[in-house]
Amino acid sequence: VTLIAASGDDGAPGFLYRYGYISLSQCGYFAMFPASSPYVTAVGGTIGGMETSGTVTTEVVNSVSIGGTITSGGGFSGLMSAPSYQTAAINSYKSKYTAKQSSYLSYSYSNRGYPDVSMTSNNYLTIIDNSSYFVILSGTSASAPVFAAMVSLVNADRLQLSQPVLGWLNPSIYSNNGGFARDITSGNNDCTADPSLCCSIGFKATSGWDPVTG
């Protein structure tokens, strides 16, 4: 069984800054729960690369710093150690980039990193209350259920072929080194979902797994 969770919409700093509970003078790494739990598959958010005609843009980290309406959440758990299947991916990221530490609330590369994967999280046409009321919504609370729907479709196909369902996804995600997905290598999660509330700390997307888009 796999539980799928959104990684959050407020980057590495977290929602406490956006709602004014903590001042930007105390920027730190607040991990989102349950996304930071090693017992879920956490889904981050991207923007771009979805055009069906004309010029196709590059898919990058969804961030208010480039015109998005959210910033993909990601980072490291403050409590739970990295599971064994994830340590190689974290060590690879560590060898490429070391984020600036916070004197207020730091991160540890020894802990569970999230998200595990990402999906586009920008401008979903959404029907509200099973009616004709349409709205445009963005966020990892949109990308996460879309990823969950994809997993359900794969499982349905496998059952039709008398094959077992995928089950617990995370070990397979990391054993394949993301080979099943597009690697997002541009962007960061320094900001919250408010473009006026950005920190000087956060993580950058790199080749391979990263704590921004998985």
Tab-separated table of C-alpha atoms in Angstrom:
chain	number	residue	atom	x	y	z
A	1	VAL	CA	0.000	0.000	0.000
A	2	THR	CA	1.208	3.520	-0.786
A	3	LEU	CA	0.003	6.689	0.937
A	4	ILE	CA	0.481	9.802	-1.198
A	5	ALA	CA	0.928	13.263	0.324
A	6	ALA	CA	1.420	16.778	-1.025
A	7	SER	CA	4.811	18.317	-0.231
A	8	GLY	CA	3.325	21.747	0.550
A	9	ASP	CA	3.145	25.095	-1.233
A	10	ASP	CA	5.574	27.183	0.805
A	11	GLY	CA	8.989	25.966	-0.252
A	12	ALA	CA	11.684	25.043	2.236
A	13	PRO	CA	10.674	27.731	4.805
A	14	GLY	CA	7.089	26.498	5.279
A	15	PHE	CA	3.669	28.035	5.797
A	16	LEU	CA	4.373	29.535	9.248
A	17	TYR	CA	6.145	32.458	7.573
A	18	ARG	CA	3.324	33.116	5.127
A	19	TYR	CA	0.779	33.341	7.945
A	20	GLY	CA	2.997	35.603	10.030
A	21	TYR	CA	3.689	33.211	12.887
A	22	ILE	CA	7.439	33.608	12.357
A	23	SER	CA	9.391	36.585	11.044
A	24	LEU	CA	11.573	36.310	7.954
A	25	SER	CA	14.450	37.381	10.196
A	26	GLN	CA	14.199	33.840	11.587
A	27	CYS	CA	14.177	31.902	8.326
A	28	GLY	CA	14.530	28.178	8.908
A	29	TYR	CA	13.721	24.787	7.430
A	30	PHE	CA	10.264	23.729	8.596
A	31	ALA	CA	9.465	20.254	7.290
A	32	MET	CA	5.916	19.558	6.175
A	33	PHE	CA	4.060	16.602	7.680
A	34	PRO	CA	3.023	14.033	6.565
A	35	ALA	CA	5.157	14.620	3.445
A	36	SER	CA	8.352	14.404	5.507
A	37	SER	CA	7.398	10.985	6.854
A	38	PRO	CA	9.341	8.067	5.351
A	39	TYR	CA	6.061	6.130	5.245
A	40	VAL	CA	4.437	8.186	2.476
A	41	THR	CA	5.218	9.070	-1.139
A	42	ALA	CA	5.533	12.859	-1.211
A	43	VAL	CA	4.650	14.774	-4.391
A	44	GLY	CA	6.097	18.198	-5.199
A	45	GLY	CA	5.138	20.678	-7.910
A	46	THR	CA	6.492	21.864	-11.246
A	47	ILE	CA	5.485	24.436	-13.841
A	48	GLY	CA	5.952	24.530	-17.620
A	49	GLY	CA	6.393	21.905	-20.294
A	50	MET	CA	2.664	21.281	-20.711
A	51	GLU	CA	1.914	23.196	-23.920
A	52	THR	CA	0.102	21.214	-26.626
A	53	SER	CA	0.960	23.629	-29.438
A	54	GLY	CA	3.429	26.372	-30.203
A	55	THR	CA	6.585	26.796	-28.149
A	56	VAL	CA	6.969	24.253	-25.367
A	57	THR	CA	8.534	25.778	-22.259
A	58	THR	CA	10.988	23.980	-20.008
A	59	GLU	CA	9.498	22.211	-16.990
A	60	VAL	CA	11.023	23.718	-13.835
A	61	VAL	CA	10.332	24.025	-10.115
A	62	ASN	CA	7.026	25.778	-9.476
A	63	SER	CA	7.884	28.936	-7.568
A	64	VAL	CA	6.421	32.375	-7.031
A	65	SER	CA	9.874	33.728	-7.880
A	66	ILE	CA	9.222	32.901	-11.558
A	67	GLY	CA	5.528	33.739	-11.697
A	68	GLY	CA	3.933	30.664	-10.163
A	69	THR	CA	1.264	30.942	-7.477
A	70	ILE	CA	2.959	28.495	-5.079
A	71	THR	CA	6.469	27.299	-4.290
A	72	SER	CA	7.043	23.551	-4.230
A	73	GLY	CA	7.647	22.329	-0.697
A	74	GLY	CA	10.656	20.180	0.035
A	75	GLY	CA	13.476	19.540	2.456
A	76	PHE	CA	14.360	17.101	5.189
A	77	SER	CA	12.485	15.744	8.171
A	78	GLY	CA	13.448	17.226	11.507
A	79	LEU	CA	12.818	13.942	13.296
A	80	MET	CA	13.033	10.863	11.081
A	81	SER	CA	16.172	9.341	9.617
A	82	ALA	CA	16.530	8.708	5.911
A	83	PRO	CA	15.339	5.203	4.937
A	84	SER	CA	18.042	2.945	3.535
A	85	TYR	CA	16.619	3.053	-0.004
A	86	GLN	CA	17.032	6.855	-0.065
A	87	THR	CA	20.516	7.379	1.358
A	88	ALA	CA	22.344	7.001	-1.976
A	89	ALA	CA	20.106	9.643	-3.576
A	90	ILE	CA	20.664	12.044	-0.686
A	91	ASN	CA	24.428	11.505	-0.757
A	92	SER	CA	24.432	12.183	-4.494
A	93	TYR	CA	22.580	15.463	-3.964
A	94	LYS	CA	24.921	16.410	-1.121
A	95	SER	CA	27.901	15.964	-3.440
A	96	LYS	CA	26.385	18.505	-5.870
A	97	TYR	CA	24.886	21.145	-3.606
A	98	THR	CA	25.037	22.209	0.017
A	99	ALA	CA	22.263	24.571	1.031
A	100	LYS	CA	23.004	27.417	3.392
A	101	GLN	CA	22.210	26.436	6.955
A	102	SER	CA	19.827	28.335	9.197
A	103	SER	CA	20.850	29.417	12.670
A	104	TYR	CA	17.183	29.319	13.616
A	105	LEU	CA	16.163	25.841	12.413
A	106	SER	CA	18.657	23.754	10.466
A	107	TYR	CA	18.326	20.722	8.196
A	108	SER	CA	20.194	17.410	8.210
A	109	TYR	CA	21.196	15.322	5.203
A	110	SER	CA	20.946	12.302	7.521
A	111	ASN	CA	17.168	12.634	7.680
A	112	ARG	CA	14.344	11.661	5.374
A	113	GLY	CA	14.303	13.890	2.299
A	114	TYR	CA	11.176	14.873	0.409
A	115	PRO	CA	9.465	15.038	-2.066
A	116	ASP	CA	9.965	11.715	-3.817
A	117	VAL	CA	8.449	12.779	-7.152
A	118	SER	CA	6.723	15.816	-8.662
A	119	MET	CA	3.922	16.593	-11.068
A	120	THR	CA	2.796	19.777	-12.747
A	121	SER	CA	1.072	21.907	-10.117
A	122	ASN	CA	-0.035	24.946	-12.076
A	123	ASN	CA	-3.417	26.051	-13.431
A	124	TYR	CA	-5.683	23.014	-13.141
A	125	LEU	CA	-9.211	23.608	-14.429
A	126	THR	CA	-11.252	22.298	-11.510
A	127	ILE	CA	-14.974	21.575	-11.077
A	128	ILE	CA	-16.297	22.492	-7.630
A	129	ASP	CA	-19.096	20.568	-5.902
A	130	ASN	CA	-20.019	18.471	-8.952
A	131	SER	CA	-21.526	21.507	-10.629
A	132	SER	CA	-20.827	23.882	-13.484
A	133	TYR	CA	-18.648	26.062	-11.225
A	134	PHE	CA	-15.131	26.046	-12.687
A	135	VAL	CA	-12.021	27.509	-11.080
A	136	ILE	CA	-8.306	27.492	-11.880
A	137	LEU	CA	-6.307	26.005	-9.004
A	138	SER	CA	-2.622	25.426	-8.416
A	139	GLY	CA	-0.621	23.649	-5.740
A	140	THR	CA	0.810	20.361	-4.609
A	141	SER	CA	-2.675	19.559	-3.346
A	142	ALA	CA	-3.430	19.332	-7.078
A	143	SER	CA	-0.269	17.543	-8.230
A	144	ALA	CA	-0.516	14.879	-5.508
A	145	PRO	CA	-3.988	13.543	-6.465
A	146	VAL	CA	-3.017	13.627	-10.153
A	147	PHE	CA	-0.033	11.418	-9.369
A	148	ALA	CA	-2.275	9.193	-7.248
A	149	ALA	CA	-4.673	8.861	-10.197
A	150	MET	CA	-1.791	7.799	-12.449
A	151	VAL	CA	-0.787	5.116	-9.974
A	152	SER	CA	-4.396	3.905	-9.840
A	153	LEU	CA	-4.514	3.625	-13.628
A	154	VAL	CA	-1.269	1.640	-13.682
A	155	ASN	CA	-2.627	-0.670	-10.995
A	156	ALA	CA	-5.873	-1.151	-12.932
A	157	ASP	CA	-3.929	-2.151	-16.047
A	158	ARG	CA	-1.773	-4.541	-14.065
A	159	LEU	CA	-4.823	-6.222	-12.528
A	160	GLN	CA	-6.335	-6.698	-15.977
A	161	LEU	CA	-3.156	-8.535	-16.927
A	162	SER	CA	-3.349	-10.668	-13.756
A	163	GLN	CA	-0.291	-8.932	-12.357
A	164	PRO	CA	0.099	-7.658	-8.777
A	165	VAL	CA	-0.467	-3.996	-7.996
A	166	LEU	CA	2.534	-1.733	-7.460
A	167	GLY	CA	2.223	-1.687	-3.679
A	168	TRP	CA	4.749	0.372	-1.713
A	169	LEU	CA	6.259	2.709	-4.318
A	170	ASN	CA	9.228	4.380	-2.663
A	171	PRO	CA	11.826	1.579	-2.832
A	172	SER	CA	11.095	1.152	-6.550
A	173	ILE	CA	11.246	4.907	-7.188
A	174	TYR	CA	14.762	5.086	-5.789
A	175	SER	CA	16.024	1.785	-7.181
A	176	ASN	CA	15.207	3.125	-10.670
A	177	ASN	CA	16.976	6.443	-9.970
A	178	GLY	CA	14.033	8.323	-11.427
A	179	GLY	CA	14.554	6.750	-14.834
A	180	PHE	CA	10.779	6.618	-15.365
A	181	ALA	CA	10.387	10.401	-15.076
A	182	ARG	CA	11.625	13.701	-16.487
A	183	ASP	CA	14.493	15.063	-14.404
A	184	ILE	CA	13.833	18.635	-13.245
A	185	THR	CA	17.139	20.474	-12.914
A	186	SER	CA	16.177	24.158	-12.725
A	187	GLY	CA	14.679	26.171	-9.887
A	188	ASN	CA	14.703	26.461	-6.110
A	189	ASN	CA	12.322	26.578	-3.156
A	190	ASP	CA	13.600	29.601	-1.222
A	191	CYS	CA	10.183	31.323	-1.180
A	192	THR	CA	6.829	30.701	0.445
A	193	ALA	CA	3.643	30.972	-1.637
A	194	ASP	CA	3.857	34.729	-1.167
A	195	PRO	CA	6.399	36.393	-3.516
A	196	SER	CA	7.110	39.036	-0.858
A	197	LEU	CA	8.124	36.344	1.639
A	198	CYS	CA	11.314	34.716	0.410
A	199	CYS	CA	14.303	33.576	2.450
A	200	SER	CA	17.992	33.534	1.621
A	201	ILE	CA	17.993	29.816	2.373
A	202	GLY	CA	16.497	26.835	0.562
A	203	PHE	CA	17.315	24.039	-1.831
A	204	LYS	CA	18.071	23.961	-5.550
A	205	ALA	CA	17.009	21.457	-8.164
A	206	THR	CA	19.885	19.467	-9.634
A	207	SER	CA	20.333	16.437	-11.847
A	208	GLY	CA	19.047	13.339	-10.090
A	209	TRP	CA	17.013	13.428	-6.887
A	210	ASP	CA	16.744	16.718	-5.013
A	211	PRO	CA	14.675	18.004	-2.049
A	212	VAL	CA	12.712	20.329	-4.340
A	213	THR	CA	11.112	18.086	-6.958
A	214	GLY	CA	12.287	14.597	-5.977
